[in-house]
Amino acid sequence: MVPEILFLKQEDVLNAGLMDMDGVLKMVEKAYFMYAEGEIKNPPKTMISLDSDEGVWKSRFMSMPVYIGGDINRAGIKWAAESTLNQKTGLLPMGIDMVVLSDPDTVLPVAIMDGTLITAMRTGASMAVAAKYLAKPDAKTAGCIGAGIIGRTTIWALSKVLNQLEKVKLFDLNIKKSQELFEEFKGKVNIEIAGSVEEAVKDADVVITMTTSQKPFVKKEWVNRARLFLQVGSFEAHEEIPAGADRIVVDDWEPIKYDPFSVFQPLIKSGKLRDEDVTPLYNIISKKSPGREGDEFIFFKSRGMGCLDIMVADYIYRRAKDLGIGKILHLWDSPKWV
Ligand SMILES: NC(=O)c1ccc[n+]([C@@H]2O[C@H](COP(=O)([O-])OP(=O)(O)OC[C@H]3O[C@@H](n4cnc5c(N)ncnc54)[C@H](O)[C@@H]3O)[C@@H](O)[C@H]2O)c1
């Protein structure tokens, strides 16, 4: 047998239906639910980080293996990477990812695909799923910092889950990025471009930070009105913000707990944040833990779970096969040393 691998370049992934945000939202929620039910193996990602001469990371590579059981029955891995050089030149995406899917019985690889936009779509969707479960139902204003790729998909997904959302106040250090999103969402999401971080967040019910900043820049006194703070980057909130939260919710605690740069490190080291103080989002989705209670201030941190990528990638693979999209590659003509 000549094993066939379906290769899907980015255009194929798009033609197979990745831009269906409603569908991605459903898959992300399903992945969290299945994880809570013990149907998914998703060990913490491993990362190598290469430093620049200035002592901060210049690029990093993450390996994210997953098995999804139930009606999905798929093994896979995302090989994710980020480059600060790409960010500076603007010639390539900051994050560039690949996904490999495998047959769980024969272990043959069945698909290799671009995972760059899968990451973007599932991350936006995962922030929106967090908002769906954690925001006050009457949240009207979102203060968004960061108008890059994740900023784009998060605002898009958020507009689908926050039923009373009236306004997104958006700030990015690069005003052109905010203007691009303003144009892109015209007629669909009411975006107001803010002149500063403070202006974007001070009247917001929900604050979302989606930047590549390598140091904190959101001050506690600016977000007193907000009842929910969602952080997707590593550094954005000053530590007093999670310290003052009534509840800490995360996508997956282990990798965040051991992340030396995590916003929670000072709290963990001083004994103010213990494992039992942290609620995983998947337990709220599966009703194993209570959701929002009244007017509490919730701080949510996501680090990204591979099972979200593999869930979406498997859907794209199945669609691509049905639609006859992609290129067939052969692993070998006949395996040597069987
Ligand atoms: N948790 C997850 O699952 C997950 C997944 C993917 C990416 N990320 C993280 O999301 C963040 C954004 O990624 P991206 O792909 O959108 O990057 P991007 O380069 O496309 O966009 C980042 C934006 O942040 C802006 N920015 C940087 N510092 C800022 C500051 N201090 N104030 C305001 N704006 C600032 C930049 O100008 C840029 O427009 C990164 O930190 C990345 O590591 C997290």
PDB file of N, CA and C in Angstrom, residues 36 133-134 247 249 279-292 298:
ATOM      1  N   ALA A  36     -12.816  18.233  29.093  1.00  0.00           N
ATOM      2  CA  ALA A  36     -13.333  18.133  30.469  1.00  0.00           C
ATOM      3  C   ALA A  36     -13.882  16.738  30.747  1.00  0.00           C
ATOM      4  N   TYR A 133     -18.986  32.523  28.278  1.00  0.00           N
ATOM      5  CA  TYR A 133     -19.251  31.927  29.594  1.00  0.00           C
ATOM      6  C   TYR A 133     -18.936  32.855  30.759  1.00  0.00           C
ATOM      7  N   LEU A 134     -18.049  33.845  30.536  1.00  0.00           N
ATOM      8  CA  LEU A 134     -17.550  34.614  31.689  1.00  0.00           C
ATOM      9  C   LEU A 134     -18.032  36.065  31.726  1.00  0.00           C
ATOM     10  N   ARG A 247     -11.950  36.055  40.709  1.00  0.00           N
ATOM     11  CA  ARG A 247     -11.750  34.678  40.232  1.00  0.00           C
ATOM     12  C   ARG A 247     -10.757  34.680  39.075  1.00  0.00           C
ATOM     13  N   VAL A 249      -9.615  32.441  35.900  1.00  0.00           N
ATOM     14  CA  VAL A 249     -10.003  31.334  35.018  1.00  0.00           C
ATOM     15  C   VAL A 249      -8.925  31.217  33.941  1.00  0.00           C
ATOM     16  N   THR A 279      -9.823  28.256  38.196  1.00  0.00           N
ATOM     17  CA  THR A 279     -10.872  27.448  37.553  1.00  0.00           C
ATOM     18  C   THR A 279     -10.545  27.286  36.070  1.00  0.00           C
ATOM     19  N   PRO A 280     -10.451  26.044  35.582  1.00  0.00           N
ATOM     20  CA  PRO A 280     -10.291  25.882  34.134  1.00  0.00           C
ATOM     21  C   PRO A 280     -11.610  26.176  33.407  1.00  0.00           C
ATOM     22  N   LEU A 281     -11.498  26.864  32.296  1.00  0.00           N
ATOM     23  CA  LEU A 281     -12.691  27.215  31.503  1.00  0.00           C
ATOM     24  C   LEU A 281     -13.478  25.963  31.101  1.00  0.00           C
ATOM     25  N   TYR A 282     -12.740  24.876  30.758  1.00  0.00           N
ATOM     26  CA  TYR A 282     -13.454  23.671  30.286  1.00  0.00           C
ATOM     27  C   TYR A 282     -14.368  23.105  31.375  1.00  0.00           C
ATOM     28  N   ASN A 283     -14.006  23.299  32.646  1.00  0.00           N
ATOM     29  CA  ASN A 283     -14.878  22.802  33.718  1.00  0.00           C
ATOM     30  C   ASN A 283     -16.142  23.652  33.853  1.00  0.00           C
ATOM     31  N   ILE A 284     -16.039  24.921  33.508  1.00  0.00           N
ATOM     32  CA  ILE A 284     -17.239  25.780  33.525  1.00  0.00           C
ATOM     33  C   ILE A 284     -18.144  25.378  32.354  1.00  0.00           C
ATOM     34  N   ILE A 285     -17.527  25.134  31.187  1.00  0.00           N
ATOM     35  CA  ILE A 285     -18.315  24.752  30.003  1.00  0.00           C
ATOM     36  C   ILE A 285     -19.040  23.427  30.243  1.00  0.00           C
ATOM     37  N   SER A 286     -18.368  22.499  30.931  1.00  0.00           N
ATOM     38  CA  SER A 286     -18.996  21.187  31.150  1.00  0.00           C
ATOM     39  C   SER A 286     -19.793  21.144  32.460  1.00  0.00           C
ATOM     40  N   LYS A 287     -19.950  22.325  33.064  1.00  0.00           N
ATOM     41  CA  LYS A 287     -20.764  22.489  34.282  1.00  0.00           C
ATOM     42  C   LYS A 287     -20.191  21.744  35.502  1.00  0.00           C
ATOM     43  N   LYS A 288     -18.893  21.443  35.466  1.00  0.00           N
ATOM     44  CA  LYS A 288     -18.261  20.832  36.645  1.00  0.00           C
ATOM     45  C   LYS A 288     -17.902  21.907  37.666  1.00  0.00           C
ATOM     46  N   SER A 289     -17.748  23.146  37.194  1.00  0.00           N
ATOM     47  CA  SER A 289     -17.504  24.289  38.095  1.00  0.00           C
ATOM     48  C   SER A 289     -18.541  25.352  37.784  1.00  0.00           C
ATOM     49  N   PRO A 290     -18.881  26.170  38.792  1.00  0.00           N
ATOM     50  CA  PRO A 290     -19.887  27.213  38.520  1.00  0.00           C
ATOM     51  C   PRO A 290     -19.347  28.284  37.580  1.00  0.00           C
ATOM     52  N   GLY A 291     -20.232  28.878  36.813  1.00  0.00           N
ATOM     53  CA  GLY A 291     -19.852  29.995  35.929  1.00  0.00           C
ATOM     54  C   GLY A 291     -19.868  31.297  36.706  1.00  0.00           C
ATOM     55  N   ARG A 292     -20.018  32.400  35.975  1.00  0.00           N
ATOM     56  CA  ARG A 292     -20.001  33.724  36.616  1.00  0.00           C
ATOM     57  C   ARG A 292     -21.002  33.813  37.748  1.00  0.00           C
ATOM     58  N   ILE A 298     -13.607  38.847  36.865  1.00  0.00           N
ATOM     59  CA  ILE A 298     -12.922  37.614  36.460  1.00  0.00           C
ATOM     60  C   ILE A 298     -11.739  37.960  35.563  1.00  0.00           C
TER      61      ILE A 298
END
